[in-house]
Amino acid sequence: MIQTFLDSWALFHTTYLAGGAIAVLLSLVGVWIVAREQIFLGAAIAQASALGIAALLWFTGLGAAASWPWLESRAAADACAVAASVTTALLTAAPSARTGARGEARTAWIFLVAASLPMLLLAHSPHGLEEVHRLMFSTLLGAAPEELWSFAGLALLTVLAVWRWHDRLRLLAMDPEMAAAVGMQTRLWTRVIALWLGVAIGLSIRVSGLIYTFGCLVLPMLVARNLCREVRPMLVVAPLVAASTTLVAFFFANHTDVPPAHAAVALLCALVPLTWPLRKT
Amino acid sequence: MTTAHAAHEAGGPAPFLFRLRAASVGYGAEPVLRAVEWEVHEGETWFLLGRNGSGKTTLLRALLGLLPIAAGTLERDPTRASRARIGFVPQRCEISPSLPTTVREFVLLGLVGLPSVRSERAERLGAALARTGLAGLAEHSYWSLSGGQRQRALVARALVRDPALLIFDEPTEGLDPPSETAFLDVVDGLRREGATVLFVTHRLAIAAGRASHLALLAEGRLLSGPIDAMLRRPELTEVFGVHAAKLS
């Protein structure tokens, strides 16, 4: 089994490493989502990224690519996905100015719009529908080396930011009123975090798809929550869980010839109830 | 040393921690409080009284710098009333119950924003927990504490900052009588140690016997002064419907 995995390394190492880097990156930004009890927001942002890509495909389908060939590049798809996810993250980051509500209904509305519009936009475009289905299905097999380096760089930056500002991030996530009272610029911090969340999800969605992106965003943190007594160690445990689980899942997926992204998400899902008895309240 | 401090050293009045002059505070175009004149000095125990919606929390938010002064001025002592020297105890804590945290982690988060205190964290934590009757509970889950103990953990989180001014925003709301008594004992202990306290409540009985000064918020105005003088004011009876002097 090990030999089979090692044999596949030459062909799939970019996929494996990109999957690991995405898992670490998303597990860290997912701390915010889980701590603020905005788990569904993660799905809405990921779905909005898919809408961004679908809008691009629709636009190019109208003949725009003839004038602007760049629109058919990966960079254009990334830009549209990130623009959509960042916009969604910023729109949903702050409480509603009118009602003060955190906006669960708003998040659900965004999710449903972003889930239905791509199908309508691309209903008559076989290539476009195929791309949307690929995003929904989740596959890591198309990861390119430059994308691996992008995710590795983003993951490293996130690790450094969390290490540098973990006290502020924890206080803001746990008790924003107190964070404001001790002088934190909570509005600015919240927007920067939303921006980072949007960039991480927007870039991940095209490479890894909705299921893997959403799974790595929330599941490692849910496992870490069962294993830790404080939020601080969760910032270390969540990425470790993400990295180790994806490694094991990719190993298993290679051996049994099943999709690696789904194997990783299924394993993370299994870990949540399995670690529940270890929860220290 | 400021001019006010120099005057105090020479036997004058204690220097103010903050002073509001002709201040209006509120949200949007319509101020909740108008023409507020108020001075708080070191060592005083102020109770802010008023009905629900009278602007108590609005005023606190202005003092904490969370709400701009719409008109007039708010002067602070730059060293003793800076953000770093204010300990704030909110009415309740917004932490998600699904997040695991210990008393230690919870209280130490009060140090956020303070420079170079890493070496004294353990010492500050121990002192804050001891002063709030939570010594020995540092490693306990925050969620295993009773409601009253959680409120005292909020006080410990404020005390860990070594504040010159402690601000309480209706901290006893929702506590059962024994928990409220235990909480107020902690506040009394802090008063006896000479802490400057600002306590917001709408219950006059809590203020009686504890306050050195009262501030009454009603109909967009703030009336303030030493407790003896304030208890004789008819406005207090109008707001609370009792002869307040009987409580003195």
mmCIF file with all atom_site columns, N, CA and C in Angstrom, chain A residues 103-141:
data_model
loop_
_atom_site.group_PDB
_atom_site.id
_atom_site.type_symbol
_atom_site.label_atom_id
_atom_site.label_alt_id
_atom_site.label_comp_id
_atom_site.label_asym_id
_atom_site.label_entity_id
_atom_site.label_seq_id
_atom_site.pdbx_PDB_ins_code
_atom_site.Cartn_x
_atom_site.Cartn_y
_atom_site.Cartn_z
_atom_site.occupancy
_atom_site.B_iso_or_equiv
_atom_site.pdbx_formal_charge
_atom_site.auth_seq_id
_atom_site.auth_comp_id
_atom_site.auth_asym_id
_atom_site.auth_atom_id
_atom_site.pdbx_PDB_model_num
ATOM 1   N N  . GLY A 1 103 ? -27.320 38.153 10.849  1.00 0.00 ? 103 GLY A N  1
ATOM 2   C CA . GLY A 1 103 ? -27.728 37.924 9.479   1.00 0.00 ? 103 GLY A CA 1
ATOM 3   C C  . GLY A 1 103 ? -27.655 36.503 8.999   1.00 0.00 ? 103 GLY A C  1
ATOM 4   N N  . GLU A 1 104 ? -28.207 35.553 9.759   1.00 0.00 ? 104 GLU A N  1
ATOM 5   C CA . GLU A 1 104 ? -28.268 34.176 9.288   1.00 0.00 ? 104 GLU A CA 1
ATOM 6   C C  . GLU A 1 104 ? -29.142 34.099 8.044   1.00 0.00 ? 104 GLU A C  1
ATOM 7   N N  . ALA A 1 105 ? -30.236 34.875 8.053   1.00 0.00 ? 105 ALA A N  1
ATOM 8   C CA . ALA A 1 105 ? -31.130 34.883 6.902   1.00 0.00 ? 105 ALA A CA 1
ATOM 9   C C  . ALA A 1 105 ? -30.416 35.444 5.677   1.00 0.00 ? 105 ALA A C  1
ATOM 10  N N  . ARG A 1 106 ? -29.605 36.470 5.904   1.00 0.00 ? 106 ARG A N  1
ATOM 11  C CA . ARG A 1 106 ? -28.847 37.077 4.807   1.00 0.00 ? 106 ARG A CA 1
ATOM 12  C C  . ARG A 1 106 ? -27.865 36.060 4.216   1.00 0.00 ? 106 ARG A C  1
ATOM 13  N N  . THR A 1 107 ? -27.202 35.303 5.099   1.00 0.00 ? 107 THR A N  1
ATOM 14  C CA . THR A 1 107 ? -26.255 34.283 4.658   1.00 0.00 ? 107 THR A CA 1
ATOM 15  C C  . THR A 1 107 ? -26.971 33.205 3.846   1.00 0.00 ? 107 THR A C  1
ATOM 16  N N  . ALA A 1 108 ? -28.130 32.777 4.328   1.00 0.00 ? 108 ALA A N  1
ATOM 17  C CA . ALA A 1 108 ? -28.891 31.747 3.614   1.00 0.00 ? 108 ALA A CA 1
ATOM 18  C C  . ALA A 1 108 ? -29.332 32.262 2.247   1.00 0.00 ? 108 ALA A C  1
ATOM 19  N N  . TRP A 1 109 ? -29.731 33.533 2.211   1.00 0.00 ? 109 TRP A N  1
ATOM 20  C CA . TRP A 1 109 ? -30.164 34.138 0.942   1.00 0.00 ? 109 TRP A CA 1
ATOM 21  C C  . TRP A 1 109 ? -29.000 34.129 -0.061  1.00 0.00 ? 109 TRP A C  1
ATOM 22  N N  . ILE A 1 110 ? -27.827 34.536 0.405   1.00 0.00 ? 110 ILE A N  1
ATOM 23  C CA . ILE A 1 110 ? -26.653 34.560 -0.480  1.00 0.00 ? 110 ILE A CA 1
ATOM 24  C C  . ILE A 1 110 ? -26.329 33.147 -0.977  1.00 0.00 ? 110 ILE A C  1
ATOM 25  N N  . PHE A 1 111 ? -26.397 32.181 -0.070  1.00 0.00 ? 111 PHE A N  1
ATOM 26  C CA . PHE A 1 111 ? -26.099 30.796 -0.459  1.00 0.00 ? 111 PHE A CA 1
ATOM 27  C C  . PHE A 1 111 ? -27.062 30.337 -1.559  1.00 0.00 ? 111 PHE A C  1
ATOM 28  N N  . LEU A 1 112 ? -28.334 30.605 -1.370  1.00 0.00 ? 112 LEU A N  1
ATOM 29  C CA . LEU A 1 112 ? -29.328 30.109 -2.325  1.00 0.00 ? 112 LEU A CA 1
ATOM 30  C C  . LEU A 1 112 ? -29.224 30.827 -3.673  1.00 0.00 ? 112 LEU A C  1
ATOM 31  N N  . VAL A 1 113 ? -28.970 32.140 -3.622  1.00 0.00 ? 113 VAL A N  1
ATOM 32  C CA . VAL A 1 113 ? -28.766 32.874 -4.878  1.00 0.00 ? 113 VAL A CA 1
ATOM 33  C C  . VAL A 1 113 ? -27.551 32.310 -5.609  1.00 0.00 ? 113 VAL A C  1
ATOM 34  N N  . ALA A 1 114 ? -26.449 32.126 -4.860  1.00 0.00 ? 114 ALA A N  1
ATOM 35  C CA . ALA A 1 114 ? -25.204 31.663 -5.477  1.00 0.00 ? 114 ALA A CA 1
ATOM 36  C C  . ALA A 1 114 ? -25.304 30.212 -5.942  1.00 0.00 ? 114 ALA A C  1
ATOM 37  N N  . ALA A 1 115 ? -26.224 29.458 -5.367  1.00 0.00 ? 115 ALA A N  1
ATOM 38  C CA . ALA A 1 115 ? -26.383 28.059 -5.778  1.00 0.00 ? 115 ALA A CA 1
ATOM 39  C C  . ALA A 1 115 ? -27.277 27.936 -7.004  1.00 0.00 ? 115 ALA A C  1
ATOM 40  N N  . SER A 1 116 ? -28.257 28.829 -7.129  1.00 0.00 ? 116 SER A N  1
ATOM 41  C CA . SER A 1 116 ? -29.213 28.688 -8.235  1.00 0.00 ? 116 SER A CA 1
ATOM 42  C C  . SER A 1 116 ? -28.793 29.456 -9.486  1.00 0.00 ? 116 SER A C  1
ATOM 43  N N  . LEU A 1 117 ? -28.184 30.632 -9.324  1.00 0.00 ? 117 LEU A N  1
ATOM 44  C CA . LEU A 1 117 ? -27.846 31.454 -10.487 1.00 0.00 ? 117 LEU A CA 1
ATOM 45  C C  . LEU A 1 117 ? -26.892 30.772 -11.475 1.00 0.00 ? 117 LEU A C  1
ATOM 46  N N  . PRO A 1 118 ? -25.839 30.089 -10.987 1.00 0.00 ? 118 PRO A N  1
ATOM 47  C CA . PRO A 1 118 ? -24.933 29.452 -11.964 1.00 0.00 ? 118 PRO A CA 1
ATOM 48  C C  . PRO A 1 118 ? -25.663 28.503 -12.904 1.00 0.00 ? 118 PRO A C  1
ATOM 49  N N  . MET A 1 119 ? -26.626 27.762 -12.373 1.00 0.00 ? 119 MET A N  1
ATOM 50  C CA . MET A 1 119 ? -27.375 26.820 -13.218 1.00 0.00 ? 119 MET A CA 1
ATOM 51  C C  . MET A 1 119 ? -28.195 27.562 -14.277 1.00 0.00 ? 119 MET A C  1
ATOM 52  N N  . LEU A 1 120 ? -28.755 28.702 -13.873 1.00 0.00 ? 120 LEU A N  1
ATOM 53  C CA . LEU A 1 120 ? -29.553 29.469 -14.827 1.00 0.00 ? 120 LEU A CA 1
ATOM 54  C C  . LEU A 1 120 ? -28.665 30.127 -15.888 1.00 0.00 ? 120 LEU A C  1
ATOM 55  N N  . LEU A 1 121 ? -27.541 30.678 -15.407 1.00 0.00 ? 121 LEU A N  1
ATOM 56  C CA . LEU A 1 121 ? -26.637 31.366 -16.346 1.00 0.00 ? 121 LEU A CA 1
ATOM 57  C C  . LEU A 1 121 ? -26.076 30.412 -17.390 1.00 0.00 ? 121 LEU A C  1
ATOM 58  N N  . LEU A 1 122 ? -25.797 29.175 -16.967 1.00 0.00 ? 122 LEU A N  1
ATOM 59  C CA . LEU A 1 122 ? -25.071 28.250 -17.840 1.00 0.00 ? 122 LEU A CA 1
ATOM 60  C C  . LEU A 1 122 ? -25.939 27.084 -18.307 1.00 0.00 ? 122 LEU A C  1
ATOM 61  N N  . ALA A 1 123 ? -27.241 27.238 -18.207 1.00 0.00 ? 123 ALA A N  1
ATOM 62  C CA . ALA A 1 123 ? -28.143 26.128 -18.556 1.00 0.00 ? 123 ALA A CA 1
ATOM 63  C C  . ALA A 1 123 ? -27.966 25.676 -19.997 1.00 0.00 ? 123 ALA A C  1
ATOM 64  N N  . HIS A 1 124 ? -27.597 26.591 -20.886 1.00 0.00 ? 124 HIS A N  1
ATOM 65  C CA . HIS A 1 124 ? -27.463 26.232 -22.303 1.00 0.00 ? 124 HIS A CA 1
ATOM 66  C C  . HIS A 1 124 ? -26.005 26.160 -22.741 1.00 0.00 ? 124 HIS A C  1
ATOM 67  N N  . SER A 1 125 ? -25.110 26.045 -21.769 1.00 0.00 ? 125 SER A N  1
ATOM 68  C CA . SER A 1 125 ? -23.684 25.953 -22.098 1.00 0.00 ? 125 SER A CA 1
ATOM 69  C C  . SER A 1 125 ? -23.125 24.651 -21.536 1.00 0.00 ? 125 SER A C  1
ATOM 70  N N  . PRO A 1 126 ? -23.006 23.612 -22.357 1.00 0.00 ? 126 PRO A N  1
ATOM 71  C CA . PRO A 1 126 ? -22.540 22.316 -21.852 1.00 0.00 ? 126 PRO A CA 1
ATOM 72  C C  . PRO A 1 126 ? -21.180 22.418 -21.152 1.00 0.00 ? 126 PRO A C  1
ATOM 73  N N  . HIS A 1 127 ? -20.267 23.198 -21.713 1.00 0.00 ? 127 HIS A N  1
ATOM 74  C CA . HIS A 1 127 ? -18.939 23.342 -21.101 1.00 0.00 ? 127 HIS A CA 1
ATOM 75  C C  . HIS A 1 127 ? -19.050 24.045 -19.744 1.00 0.00 ? 127 HIS A C  1
ATOM 76  N N  . GLY A 1 128 ? -19.895 25.094 -19.712 1.00 0.00 ? 128 GLY A N  1
ATOM 77  C CA . GLY A 1 128 ? -20.060 25.840 -18.470 1.00 0.00 ? 128 GLY A CA 1
ATOM 78  C C  . GLY A 1 128 ? -20.692 24.997 -17.377 1.00 0.00 ? 128 GLY A C  1
ATOM 79  N N  . LEU A 1 129 ? -21.728 24.243 -17.752 1.00 0.00 ? 129 LEU A N  1
ATOM 80  C CA . LEU A 1 129 ? -22.379 23.381 -16.746 1.00 0.00 ? 129 LEU A CA 1
ATOM 81  C C  . LEU A 1 129 ? -21.409 22.330 -16.210 1.00 0.00 ? 129 LEU A C  1
ATOM 82  N N  . GLU A 1 130 ? -20.583 21.835 -17.116 1.00 0.00 ? 130 GLU A N  1
ATOM 83  C CA . GLU A 1 130 ? -19.585 20.833 -16.702 1.00 0.00 ? 130 GLU A CA 1
ATOM 84  C C  . GLU A 1 130 ? -18.630 21.432 -15.667 1.00 0.00 ? 130 GLU A C  1
ATOM 85  N N  . GLU A 1 131 ? -18.231 22.686 -15.896 1.00 0.00 ? 131 GLU A N  1
ATOM 86  C CA . GLU A 1 131 ? -17.318 23.354 -14.972 1.00 0.00 ? 131 GLU A CA 1
ATOM 87  C C  . GLU A 1 131 ? -17.994 23.564 -13.604 1.00 0.00 ? 131 GLU A C  1
ATOM 88  N N  . VAL A 1 132 ? -19.256 23.980 -13.637 1.00 0.00 ? 132 VAL A N  1
ATOM 89  C CA . VAL A 1 132 ? -19.986 24.179 -12.372 1.00 0.00 ? 132 VAL A CA 1
ATOM 90  C C  . VAL A 1 132 ? -20.117 22.847 -11.631 1.00 0.00 ? 132 VAL A C  1
ATOM 91  N N  . HIS A 1 133 ? -20.428 21.796 -12.354 1.00 0.00 ? 133 HIS A N  1
ATOM 92  C CA . HIS A 1 133 ? -20.530 20.477 -11.702 1.00 0.00 ? 133 HIS A CA 1
ATOM 93  C C  . HIS A 1 133 ? -19.186 20.053 -11.129 1.00 0.00 ? 133 HIS A C  1
ATOM 94  N N  . ARG A 1 134 ? -18.101 20.405 -11.817 1.00 0.00 ? 134 ARG A N  1
ATOM 95  C CA . ARG A 1 134 ? -16.770 20.053 -11.306 1.00 0.00 ? 134 ARG A CA 1
ATOM 96  C C  . ARG A 1 134 ? -16.507 20.800 -9.986  1.00 0.00 ? 134 ARG A C  1
ATOM 97  N N  . LEU A 1 135 ? -16.925 22.068 -9.969  1.00 0.00 ? 135 LEU A N  1
ATOM 98  C CA . LEU A 1 135 ? -16.720 22.841 -8.738  1.00 0.00 ? 135 LEU A CA 1
ATOM 99  C C  . LEU A 1 135 ? -17.541 22.253 -7.583  1.00 0.00 ? 135 LEU A C  1
ATOM 100 N N  . MET A 1 136 ? -18.762 21.816 -7.902  1.00 0.00 ? 136 MET A N  1
ATOM 101 C CA . MET A 1 136 ? -19.605 21.227 -6.856  1.00 0.00 ? 136 MET A CA 1
ATOM 102 C C  . MET A 1 136 ? -19.039 19.874 -6.418  1.00 0.00 ? 136 MET A C  1
ATOM 103 N N  . PHE A 1 137 ? -18.524 19.130 -7.409  1.00 0.00 ? 137 PHE A N  1
ATOM 104 C CA . PHE A 1 137 ? -18.093 17.767 -7.142  1.00 0.00 ? 137 PHE A CA 1
ATOM 105 C C  . PHE A 1 137 ? -16.819 17.745 -6.294  1.00 0.00 ? 137 PHE A C  1
ATOM 106 N N  . SER A 1 138 ? -15.915 18.654 -6.524  1.00 0.00 ? 138 SER A N  1
ATOM 107 C CA . SER A 1 138 ? -14.622 18.742 -5.829  1.00 0.00 ? 138 SER A CA 1
ATOM 108 C C  . SER A 1 138 ? -13.628 17.716 -6.347  1.00 0.00 ? 138 SER A C  1
ATOM 109 N N  . THR A 1 139 ? -12.578 18.216 -6.961  1.00 0.00 ? 139 THR A N  1
ATOM 110 C CA . THR A 1 139 ? -11.465 17.349 -7.343  1.00 0.00 ? 139 THR A CA 1
ATOM 111 C C  . THR A 1 139 ? -10.192 18.160 -7.182  1.00 0.00 ? 139 THR A C  1
ATOM 112 N N  . LEU A 1 140 ? -9.164  17.499 -6.695  1.00 0.00 ? 140 LEU A N  1
ATOM 113 C CA . LEU A 1 140 ? -7.887  18.181 -6.505  1.00 0.00 ? 140 LEU A CA 1
ATOM 114 C C  . LEU A 1 140 ? -6.920  17.876 -7.640  1.00 0.00 ? 140 LEU A C  1
ATOM 115 N N  . LEU A 1 141 ? -7.368  17.052 -8.580  1.00 0.00 ? 141 LEU A N  1
ATOM 116 C CA . LEU A 1 141 ? -6.429  16.514 -9.557  1.00 0.00 ? 141 LEU A CA 1
ATOM 117 C C  . LEU A 1 141 ? -5.891  17.575 -10.514 1.00 0.00 ? 141 LEU A C  1
#
